[in-house]
Amino acid sequence: MTDQELKEIMKPENIVYKKSGLLRDNIMHYCPGCSHGVTHKLIAEVIEELGIKEQTIGISPVGCSVFAYNYIDVDWQEAAHGRAPALATAVKRLLPDKYVFTYQGDGDLASIGAAEILHACNRGENIVCIFVNNAIYGMTGGQMAPTTLVGMKTATTPYGRNVDRNGYPMKITELIAQLPGTCYVTRQSVETPAAVRKTKQAIKKAFLNQKEKKGTSFIEVVSTCNSGWKIDPIKANKWMQDHLFKFYPLGDLKDSVKDDPESYKQYIE
Amino acid sequence: MGELRLMKGNEVIAEAAIRAGVDGYFGYPITPQSEVMETLMIRKPWEETGMVVLQAESEVASINMVYGGASCGKKVMTSSSSPGYSLMQEGISYLAGAELPCVVVNVSRGGPGLGTIQPSQADYLQVTKGGGHGDYHVIALAPNSVQEMNDFVALAFDLAFKYRIPAVILSDGAIGQMMEKVELSDFVPRRTEEQIRKECGDWCTLGSNRHNVVTSLELDSTIMEERNVKLLKKYEEISKNEVRYEEYMTEDAEYLFVAFGSCSRICKKSIEMAREKGIKVGLFRPITLFPFPTQQLKVLGQKMKGIMSVEMNVGQMVDDVRLAVECKVPVEFKGRYGGIIPSPDEVLQALEEKLVRK
Amino acid sequence: MAEIKGAVVVDVERCKGCGLCIVACPKKVLDHSGDVNSRGYDYVKMVNPDACIGCTSCATVCPDSVITVYRAKI
C-alpha cells in the first residue's frame, strides 16, 4: 500500500473505531494487557452511546481499580474497601432518576464487601454492579482472593490454595443470581473481540434495566491479572480460558426482573 | 412559639431531622437509640418531604450510605450507640478525609465491648480525639436535654455544611430515653437539586459535566500533606468560631464542676445542695466537645480554688480540663462507669472530700 | 471492483506493548515495533498494512484504547 493510499483511507470520515470520548486522555495506571482497561472502555462507550454522561455517577472500589475515577469522565465517588454498593444504594435512593454503577474487584466485592453486595442485590437496588474477577488481589501484590482457584499459587498461598487451610473458591455470582432483587446476572469476559462485544451488550442491557427499574443488574467480568499470575498478557488470556472459565463458566445466570413483591405476601396471610 | 410536645430524646432526633429538611437517614438498630429509626418509620417522611429512610444491613453499611449521600451534597445522617459508632469509625475517617458534611448521632452506652445498654459517656475520647485512622476531627455537640436533642440536629447540619465536616451529636442513653417537654423546630423544606448544585456544585456528585470526584485518596504524599494542612486550618477556624458552652452559677463560685450531657444536669442538683451547705460551686458545661472550650475554661477555671470533672466514664474529659487550666488549679475527677449515673449526693460528697476539705 | 481496505493508527505514547491486538488481528497486520516509547514500552505498529481490512478486532481488545481504525472502499 502506498502512502497515498493510506492517506486516502485515514480520513476522519473513514474512522470505524476510536477511543471513547468519555475516556479521559490520561494514561491508565494498569499493567499492560490488564482487563480493567477494556472493561473501563466498555462502560465509557455504553454511557456515551446512551447519552447519559451527566446523569451518571460511578462508585470506585479499593484495589487496582481504585483510580477508575481518573479515566471515565463522569462524576465519581471513591468508596471504602468493599462498601461501593452501600454508597450506590444511598445515591440511587436519593437520586432515583440518575444512573448509578459500582465497579469492584473480587477482593473488594466477594471478601470484605460480601455483606454490602449481597444486601444491595437482595434489596433490589436499581443499580449496575460491575464485578471484575481475576481471582487474585492485584493492588496489594497478588495475594489469595476469595475466588482464587484451588491449587492456584499466590503471594499468600505460595504452595497453592489449599481447601483445608484456605477454604473453597467462592462463586459469588451464583449466590447473587439467587437473590430476588436481581434482574440480570451474567458472567462475561473481555479477552477476544467477540467476548468484548458480548460484555458491552451486557453492560448496555444493565444500564437499560436500571432505566426501566427492573432491579439490580450484576455483571461479572472474568479477567486476567498477568502481573499477579506472573505470565504475559497473551498467556494470561489462555490460562483464563483453560482454567478460570471451567470453574466460572460464562453466560447469563439470570435474565428477568426482580421478584414480584406480591408473591411474598402469601407467607403471612 | 413552636409546637410543644412531650417526647423521648431519640424520638425528637427523628422529628427534628424531618423538620430540618434532611434528605436521607440510614441506620441500624442498637439499644438505646433504636427509637430514632422506629420513629422515622412510623412518621413516613418519604410521603411528607420525600426523605429517604433505610434500615441498612450494618452500621458499616449505614455510615457508607451516609458517605454516598453526602457525596451528592444531600443532607444525610445516621444514628447509633457506642459499639455501632465504633464500627462506623472507618467510614467517619473517610468522610472527614473527603471533607463531606453529614450528621452522626451517638446515643452512647457503657463499654468496653458489648458492655451494657445503660447510659455512659465513655465515647468522649473516640468522638473528640478522632476515633478512626488518620489526622482528623469531627465537630462534637453534647446535648443535655431533649430540647437540645431537637435543636442540635439543625445546628449540626449547619455546621457540617459550613465547614464540610462530619458533625456528631454525642448524647447518652439517659438523654435518648428520657421524656421531656420540647419545643419543636419549624419545618424547613428539603433543598432542590438546583439549590444543592448552587451550594455544592463544585464538588458534589449529582451527575455533571465537571468530572467531580469525591475521594480521600492521594498517593502523592506532598499533596496529601497539603490536604492535612488544609484540614488543620479548618479545625483551627472551627476552634476559633464555633465553641459553645454554658456557665451556671459561676459568678461567685469558688469551686467548679465541669460536666457535659447528662452529668451536667446532675451537677446542677449537686450545686443546689452544695450552696445550701454554703459551698460556692458552679458549673461549666462544654456544649461543643470539639472544639473544646479551652480558652473559656482557662479564664474561668483559674479563678477557682478547685475544679472537678464529673463524667460517666473513668476519666476521659478530665485531661482536657487540666490542659485548659494548665494545671494551675487542682483538678479532680468524679466518675461512675459501666452504665451507672452518679447521684447528686455522691457528686457533692466527692467535691467535699477531694477539694473543699483539703 | 472496489476493495475494502483498512488501516490503524497506534497512539505510540499510550501503547503499553501488551500484544493483545497482535493476536486478535485475523490478518497478522500488527507486531511489536522493536522500538520503545518514552515510557519504555515496545509499542505496536502495522507491519503488514496491505492486509488490514479494518475489522476493529485489534482496537476492540486494546485495554488502553490506543488504536484508531479506518476503513474505506478503494
PDB file of N, CA and C in Angstrom, chain A residues 1 5-6 8-12 14-19 23-34 37-38 41 190-193 196-197 233-234 237, chain C residues 5-9 13-14 16-20 23-24 39 41 46 49-50 52 54-57 59-65 67-72 74:
ATOM      1  N   MET A   1       0.849  -1.201   0.000  1.00  0.00           N
ATOM      2  CA  MET A   1       0.000   0.000   0.000  1.00  0.00           C
ATOM      3  C   MET A   1       0.884   1.251   0.000  1.00  0.00           C
ATOM      4  N   GLU A   5      -2.322   5.880  -0.737  1.00  0.00           N
ATOM      5  CA  GLU A   5      -3.489   5.031  -0.452  1.00  0.00           C
ATOM      6  C   GLU A   5      -3.842   5.077   1.039  1.00  0.00           C
ATOM      7  N   LEU A   6      -2.805   5.013   1.868  1.00  0.00           N
ATOM      8  CA  LEU A   6      -3.034   5.080   3.319  1.00  0.00           C
ATOM      9  C   LEU A   6      -3.708   6.394   3.694  1.00  0.00           C
ATOM     10  N   GLU A   8      -5.581   8.165   1.889  1.00  0.00           N
ATOM     11  CA  GLU A   8      -6.969   8.088   1.415  1.00  0.00           C
ATOM     12  C   GLU A   8      -7.858   7.394   2.443  1.00  0.00           C
ATOM     13  N   ILE A   9      -7.299   6.337   3.009  1.00  0.00           N
ATOM     14  CA  ILE A   9      -8.088   5.560   3.991  1.00  0.00           C
ATOM     15  C   ILE A   9      -8.225   6.340   5.302  1.00  0.00           C
ATOM     16  N   MET A  10      -7.144   6.959   5.715  1.00  0.00           N
ATOM     17  CA  MET A  10      -7.129   7.597   7.040  1.00  0.00           C
ATOM     18  C   MET A  10      -7.749   8.986   7.025  1.00  0.00           C
ATOM     19  N   LYS A  11      -8.935   9.055   6.540  1.00  0.00           N
ATOM     20  CA  LYS A  11      -9.684  10.305   6.598  1.00  0.00           C
ATOM     21  C   LYS A  11     -10.683  10.201   7.745  1.00  0.00           C
ATOM     22  N   PRO A  12     -10.980  11.307   8.379  1.00  0.00           N
ATOM     23  CA  PRO A  12     -11.882  11.251   9.550  1.00  0.00           C
ATOM     24  C   PRO A  12     -13.187  10.516   9.253  1.00  0.00           C
ATOM     25  N   ASN A  14     -13.652   8.017   7.572  1.00  0.00           N
ATOM     26  CA  ASN A  14     -13.474   6.565   7.473  1.00  0.00           C
ATOM     27  C   ASN A  14     -13.206   5.896   8.824  1.00  0.00           C
ATOM     28  N   ILE A  15     -13.255   6.689   9.904  1.00  0.00           N
ATOM     29  CA  ILE A  15     -12.986   6.098  11.228  1.00  0.00           C
ATOM     30  C   ILE A  15     -14.106   5.119  11.590  1.00  0.00           C
ATOM     31  N   VAL A  16     -13.716   3.912  11.912  1.00  0.00           N
ATOM     32  CA  VAL A  16     -14.717   2.919  12.347  1.00  0.00           C
ATOM     33  C   VAL A  16     -14.535   2.545  13.815  1.00  0.00           C
ATOM     34  N   TYR A  17     -13.431   2.942  14.407  1.00  0.00           N
ATOM     35  CA  TYR A  17     -13.246   2.689  15.846  1.00  0.00           C
ATOM     36  C   TYR A  17     -12.250   3.692  16.385  1.00  0.00           C
ATOM     37  N   LYS A  18     -12.632   4.368  17.435  1.00  0.00           N
ATOM     38  CA  LYS A  18     -11.691   5.258  18.114  1.00  0.00           C
ATOM     39  C   LYS A  18     -11.994   5.267  19.606  1.00  0.00           C
ATOM     40  N   LYS A  19     -11.063   5.797  20.337  1.00  0.00           N
ATOM     41  CA  LYS A  19     -11.209   5.885  21.796  1.00  0.00           C
ATOM     42  C   LYS A  19     -12.497   6.616  22.134  1.00  0.00           C
ATOM     43  N   LEU A  23     -13.688   8.546  27.649  1.00  0.00           N
ATOM     44  CA  LEU A  23     -12.432   8.175  28.312  1.00  0.00           C
ATOM     45  C   LEU A  23     -11.541   9.399  28.317  1.00  0.00           C
ATOM     46  N   ARG A  24     -10.978   9.701  29.441  1.00  0.00           N
ATOM     47  CA  ARG A  24     -10.123  10.874  29.542  1.00  0.00           C
ATOM     48  C   ARG A  24      -8.769  10.574  28.895  1.00  0.00           C
ATOM     49  N   ASP A  25      -7.955  11.591  28.702  1.00  0.00           N
ATOM     50  CA  ASP A  25      -6.728  11.414  27.914  1.00  0.00           C
ATOM     51  C   ASP A  25      -5.547  10.877  28.716  1.00  0.00           C
ATOM     52  N   ASN A  26      -5.682  10.823  30.029  1.00  0.00           N
ATOM     53  CA  ASN A  26      -4.554  10.336  30.836  1.00  0.00           C
ATOM     54  C   ASN A  26      -4.286   8.856  30.570  1.00  0.00           C
ATOM     55  N   ILE A  27      -3.074   8.450  30.838  1.00  0.00           N
ATOM     56  CA  ILE A  27      -2.697   7.051  30.605  1.00  0.00           C
ATOM     57  C   ILE A  27      -3.077   6.233  31.830  1.00  0.00           C
ATOM     58  N   MET A  28      -3.776   5.125  31.592  1.00  0.00           N
ATOM     59  CA  MET A  28      -4.213   4.298  32.721  1.00  0.00           C
ATOM     60  C   MET A  28      -3.014   3.703  33.452  1.00  0.00           C
ATOM     61  N   HIS A  29      -3.167   3.580  34.777  1.00  0.00           N
ATOM     62  CA  HIS A  29      -2.057   3.064  35.588  1.00  0.00           C
ATOM     63  C   HIS A  29      -1.957   1.548  35.519  1.00  0.00           C
ATOM     64  N   TYR A  30      -2.912   0.914  34.847  1.00  0.00           N
ATOM     65  CA  TYR A  30      -2.944  -0.552  34.841  1.00  0.00           C
ATOM     66  C   TYR A  30      -1.742  -1.147  34.116  1.00  0.00           C
ATOM     67  N   CYS A  31      -1.409  -2.360  34.486  1.00  0.00           N
ATOM     68  CA  CYS A  31      -0.321  -3.073  33.827  1.00  0.00           C
ATOM     69  C   CYS A  31      -0.700  -3.319  32.362  1.00  0.00           C
ATOM     70  N   PRO A  32       0.292  -3.518  31.497  1.00  0.00           N
ATOM     71  CA  PRO A  32      -0.018  -3.835  30.099  1.00  0.00           C
ATOM     72  C   PRO A  32      -0.921  -5.071  30.006  1.00  0.00           C
ATOM     73  N   GLY A  33      -1.968  -4.966  29.207  1.00  0.00           N
ATOM     74  CA  GLY A  33      -2.834  -6.118  28.983  1.00  0.00           C
ATOM     75  C   GLY A  33      -3.911  -6.339  30.023  1.00  0.00           C
ATOM     76  N   CYS A  34      -4.029  -5.429  30.980  1.00  0.00           N
ATOM     77  CA  CYS A  34      -4.984  -5.639  32.078  1.00  0.00           C
ATOM     78  C   CYS A  34      -6.430  -5.543  31.594  1.00  0.00           C
ATOM     79  N   GLY A  37      -8.733  -2.208  31.739  1.00  0.00           N
ATOM     80  CA  GLY A  37      -8.755  -1.184  30.698  1.00  0.00           C
ATOM     81  C   GLY A  37      -9.903  -1.413  29.725  1.00  0.00           C
ATOM     82  N   VAL A  38     -10.069  -2.658  29.298  1.00  0.00           N
ATOM     83  CA  VAL A  38     -11.146  -2.969  28.351  1.00  0.00           C
ATOM     84  C   VAL A  38     -12.504  -2.733  29.017  1.00  0.00           C
ATOM     85  N   LYS A  41     -13.313   0.851  29.218  1.00  0.00           N
ATOM     86  CA  LYS A  41     -13.646   1.364  27.896  1.00  0.00           C
ATOM     87  C   LYS A  41     -15.102   1.046  27.553  1.00  0.00           C
ATOM     88  N   VAL A 190     -13.452 -10.481  28.523  1.00  0.00           N
ATOM     89  CA  VAL A 190     -13.057  -9.449  27.551  1.00  0.00           C
ATOM     90  C   VAL A 190     -11.762  -9.801  26.822  1.00  0.00           C
ATOM     91  N   GLU A 191     -11.519 -11.109  26.606  1.00  0.00           N
ATOM     92  CA  GLU A 191     -10.220 -11.478  26.037  1.00  0.00           C
ATOM     93  C   GLU A 191     -10.215 -11.582  24.516  1.00  0.00           C
ATOM     94  N   THR A 192     -11.358 -11.673  23.877  1.00  0.00           N
ATOM     95  CA  THR A 192     -11.420 -11.741  22.407  1.00  0.00           C
ATOM     96  C   THR A 192     -12.367 -10.654  21.910  1.00  0.00           C
ATOM     97  N   PRO A 193     -12.265 -10.286  20.649  1.00  0.00           N
ATOM     98  CA  PRO A 193     -13.205  -9.281  20.134  1.00  0.00           C
ATOM     99  C   PRO A 193     -14.660  -9.693  20.359  1.00  0.00           C
ATOM    100  N   VAL A 196     -15.544  -9.255  24.025  1.00  0.00           N
ATOM    101  CA  VAL A 196     -15.654  -7.831  24.361  1.00  0.00           C
ATOM    102  C   VAL A 196     -17.014  -7.304  23.916  1.00  0.00           C
ATOM    103  N   ARG A 197     -17.423  -7.675  22.713  1.00  0.00           N
ATOM    104  CA  ARG A 197     -18.709  -7.179  22.206  1.00  0.00           C
ATOM    105  C   ARG A 197     -19.867  -7.703  23.049  1.00  0.00           C
ATOM    106  N   PRO A 233       0.565 -11.175  29.053  1.00  0.00           N
ATOM    107  CA  PRO A 233      -0.870 -10.952  28.829  1.00  0.00           C
ATOM    108  C   PRO A 233      -1.523 -11.985  27.910  1.00  0.00           C
ATOM    109  N   ILE A 234      -0.795 -12.441  26.902  1.00  0.00           N
ATOM    110  CA  ILE A 234      -1.397 -13.395  25.956  1.00  0.00           C
ATOM    111  C   ILE A 234      -1.561 -14.764  26.628  1.00  0.00           C
ATOM    112  N   ASN A 237      -4.474 -14.686  29.094  1.00  0.00           N
ATOM    113  CA  ASN A 237      -5.779 -14.930  28.474  1.00  0.00           C
ATOM    114  C   ASN A 237      -6.020 -16.421  28.261  1.00  0.00           C
TER     115      ASN A 237
ATOM    116  N   LYS C   5     -10.553  -1.729   2.331  1.00  0.00           N
ATOM    117  CA  LYS C   5      -9.211  -1.633   2.896  1.00  0.00           C
ATOM    118  C   LYS C   5      -9.280  -0.948   4.267  1.00  0.00           C
ATOM    119  N   GLY C   6      -8.427  -1.404   5.144  1.00  0.00           N
ATOM    120  CA  GLY C   6      -8.398  -0.795   6.467  1.00  0.00           C
ATOM    121  C   GLY C   6      -7.018  -0.266   6.803  1.00  0.00           C
ATOM    122  N   ALA C   7      -6.977   0.490   7.845  1.00  0.00           N
ATOM    123  CA  ALA C   7      -5.698   0.972   8.364  1.00  0.00           C
ATOM    124  C   ALA C   7      -5.885   1.302   9.839  1.00  0.00           C
ATOM    125  N   VAL C   8      -4.819   1.174  10.588  1.00  0.00           N
ATOM    126  CA  VAL C   8      -4.915   1.534  12.005  1.00  0.00           C
ATOM    127  C   VAL C   8      -3.819   2.539  12.342  1.00  0.00           C
ATOM    128  N   VAL C   9      -4.150   3.393  13.306  1.00  0.00           N
ATOM    129  CA  VAL C   9      -3.152   4.317  13.840  1.00  0.00           C
ATOM    130  C   VAL C   9      -2.991   3.993  15.324  1.00  0.00           C
ATOM    131  N   GLU C  13       2.607   6.757  22.226  1.00  0.00           N
ATOM    132  CA  GLU C  13       2.966   7.107  23.604  1.00  0.00           C
ATOM    133  C   GLU C  13       2.077   6.423  24.638  1.00  0.00           C
ATOM    134  N   ARG C  14       0.850   6.099  24.241  1.00  0.00           N
ATOM    135  CA  ARG C  14      -0.069   5.460  25.190  1.00  0.00           C
ATOM    136  C   ARG C  14       0.007   3.938  25.142  1.00  0.00           C
ATOM    137  N   LYS C  16       1.158   0.229  25.578  1.00  0.00           N
ATOM    138  CA  LYS C  16       1.988  -0.453  26.574  1.00  0.00           C
ATOM    139  C   LYS C  16       2.598  -1.732  26.009  1.00  0.00           C
ATOM    140  N   GLY C  17       2.371  -1.982  24.738  1.00  0.00           N
ATOM    141  CA  GLY C  17       3.001  -3.132  24.097  1.00  0.00           C
ATOM    142  C   GLY C  17       2.545  -4.475  24.633  1.00  0.00           C
ATOM    143  N   CYS C  18       1.316  -4.568  25.120  1.00  0.00           N
ATOM    144  CA  CYS C  18       0.860  -5.833  25.722  1.00  0.00           C
ATOM    145  C   CYS C  18       0.726  -6.935  24.681  1.00  0.00           C
ATOM    146  N   GLY C  19       0.493  -6.531  23.438  1.00  0.00           N
ATOM    147  CA  GLY C  19       0.450  -7.519  22.364  1.00  0.00           C
ATOM    148  C   GLY C  19      -0.906  -8.180  22.152  1.00  0.00           C
ATOM    149  N   LEU C  20      -1.904  -7.791  22.918  1.00  0.00           N
ATOM    150  CA  LEU C  20      -3.216  -8.432  22.756  1.00  0.00           C
ATOM    151  C   LEU C  20      -3.806  -8.157  21.377  1.00  0.00           C
ATOM    152  N   VAL C  23      -2.433 -10.643  18.576  1.00  0.00           N
ATOM    153  CA  VAL C  23      -3.070 -11.959  18.437  1.00  0.00           C
ATOM    154  C   VAL C  23      -4.546 -11.850  18.057  1.00  0.00           C
ATOM    155  N   ALA C  24      -5.129 -10.674  18.309  1.00  0.00           N
ATOM    156  CA  ALA C  24      -6.545 -10.515  17.948  1.00  0.00           C
ATOM    157  C   ALA C  24      -6.714 -10.289  16.449  1.00  0.00           C
ATOM    158  N   ARG C  39       8.044   5.849  27.592  1.00  0.00           N
ATOM    159  CA  ARG C  39       7.812   5.161  28.864  1.00  0.00           C
ATOM    160  C   ARG C  39       8.433   3.768  28.860  1.00  0.00           C
ATOM    161  N   TYR C  41       7.982   1.230  26.657  1.00  0.00           N
ATOM    162  CA  TYR C  41       7.213   0.100  26.131  1.00  0.00           C
ATOM    163  C   TYR C  41       7.501  -0.126  24.648  1.00  0.00           C
ATOM    164  N   MET C  46       1.816  -1.260  12.501  1.00  0.00           N
ATOM    165  CA  MET C  46       1.398  -2.074  11.362  1.00  0.00           C
ATOM    166  C   MET C  46       2.647  -2.573  10.655  1.00  0.00           C
ATOM    167  N   PRO C  49       0.554  -3.600   6.434  1.00  0.00           N
ATOM    168  CA  PRO C  49      -0.619  -2.746   6.250  1.00  0.00           C
ATOM    169  C   PRO C  49      -1.519  -3.174   5.085  1.00  0.00           C
ATOM    170  N   ASP C  50      -0.947  -3.778   4.105  1.00  0.00           N
ATOM    171  CA  ASP C  50      -1.758  -4.184   2.953  1.00  0.00           C
ATOM    172  C   ASP C  50      -2.856  -5.175   3.336  1.00  0.00           C
ATOM    173  N   CYS C  52      -4.635  -5.226   6.089  1.00  0.00           N
ATOM    174  CA  CYS C  52      -5.644  -4.728   7.029  1.00  0.00           C
ATOM    175  C   CYS C  52      -6.994  -4.564   6.348  1.00  0.00           C
ATOM    176  N   GLY C  54      -9.623  -3.450   8.325  1.00  0.00           N
ATOM    177  CA  GLY C  54     -10.365  -2.503   9.173  1.00  0.00           C
ATOM    178  C   GLY C  54     -11.447  -3.177   9.998  1.00  0.00           C
ATOM    179  N   CYS C  55     -11.175  -4.394  10.484  1.00  0.00           N
ATOM    180  CA  CYS C  55     -12.221  -5.158  11.189  1.00  0.00           C
ATOM    181  C   CYS C  55     -12.427  -4.687  12.626  1.00  0.00           C
ATOM    182  N   THR C  56     -11.503  -3.910  13.165  1.00  0.00           N
ATOM    183  CA  THR C  56     -11.543  -3.323  14.519  1.00  0.00           C
ATOM    184  C   THR C  56     -11.235  -4.318  15.648  1.00  0.00           C
ATOM    185  N   SER C  57     -10.881  -5.542  15.299  1.00  0.00           N
ATOM    186  CA  SER C  57     -10.591  -6.520  16.363  1.00  0.00           C
ATOM    187  C   SER C  57      -9.476  -6.027  17.279  1.00  0.00           C
ATOM    188  N   ALA C  59      -8.486  -2.944  17.977  1.00  0.00           N
ATOM    189  CA  ALA C  59      -8.908  -1.844  18.839  1.00  0.00           C
ATOM    190  C   ALA C  59      -9.895  -2.320  19.900  1.00  0.00           C
ATOM    191  N   THR C  60     -10.712  -3.294  19.535  1.00  0.00           N
ATOM    192  CA  THR C  60     -11.733  -3.796  20.462  1.00  0.00           C
ATOM    193  C   THR C  60     -11.104  -4.420  21.702  1.00  0.00           C
ATOM    194  N   VAL C  61     -10.008  -5.145  21.518  1.00  0.00           N
ATOM    195  CA  VAL C  61      -9.401  -5.805  22.684  1.00  0.00           C
ATOM    196  C   VAL C  61      -8.338  -4.943  23.360  1.00  0.00           C
ATOM    197  N   CYS C  62      -8.036  -3.786  22.795  1.00  0.00           N
ATOM    198  CA  CYS C  62      -6.964  -2.962  23.366  1.00  0.00           C
ATOM    199  C   CYS C  62      -7.390  -2.374  24.710  1.00  0.00           C
ATOM    200  N   PRO C  63      -6.667  -2.707  25.796  1.00  0.00           N
ATOM    201  CA  PRO C  63      -7.067  -2.213  27.119  1.00  0.00           C
ATOM    202  C   PRO C  63      -6.842  -0.709  27.288  1.00  0.00           C
ATOM    203  N   ASP C  64      -5.979  -0.134  26.457  1.00  0.00           N
ATOM    204  CA  ASP C  64      -5.640   1.267  26.655  1.00  0.00           C
ATOM    205  C   ASP C  64      -6.207   2.188  25.583  1.00  0.00           C
ATOM    206  N   SER C  65      -7.076   1.636  24.771  1.00  0.00           N
ATOM    207  CA  SER C  65      -7.771   2.430  23.743  1.00  0.00           C
ATOM    208  C   SER C  65      -6.798   3.278  22.926  1.00  0.00           C
ATOM    209  N   ILE C  67      -5.786   2.460  19.778  1.00  0.00           N
ATOM    210  CA  ILE C  67      -5.857   2.182  18.339  1.00  0.00           C
ATOM    211  C   ILE C  67      -7.095   2.843  17.729  1.00  0.00           C
ATOM    212  N   THR C  68      -6.859   3.610  16.683  1.00  0.00           N
ATOM    213  CA  THR C  68      -7.941   4.159  15.873  1.00  0.00           C
ATOM    214  C   THR C  68      -7.974   3.363  14.568  1.00  0.00           C
ATOM    215  N   VAL C  69      -9.151   2.944  14.168  1.00  0.00           N
ATOM    216  CA  VAL C  69      -9.264   2.102  12.968  1.00  0.00           C
ATOM    217  C   VAL C  69     -10.025   2.848  11.883  1.00  0.00           C
ATOM    218  N   TYR C  70      -9.495   2.768  10.676  1.00  0.00           N
ATOM    219  CA  TYR C  70     -10.133   3.372   9.496  1.00  0.00           C
ATOM    220  C   TYR C  70     -10.511   2.256   8.537  1.00  0.00           C
ATOM    221  N   ARG C  71     -11.580   2.511   7.786  1.00  0.00           N
ATOM    222  CA  ARG C  71     -11.980   1.515   6.774  1.00  0.00           C
ATOM    223  C   ARG C  71     -12.583   2.271   5.600  1.00  0.00           C
ATOM    224  N   ALA C  72     -12.208   1.866   4.422  1.00  0.00           N
ATOM    225  CA  ALA C  72     -12.736   2.559   3.242  1.00  0.00           C
ATOM    226  C   ALA C  72     -12.787   1.607   2.058  1.00  0.00           C
ATOM    227  N   ILE C  74     -11.827   1.119  -1.607  1.00  0.00           N
ATOM    228  CA  ILE C  74     -10.846   1.736  -2.514  1.00  0.00           C
ATOM    229  C   ILE C  74     -10.918   1.049  -3.872  1.00  0.00           C
TER     230      ILE C  74
END
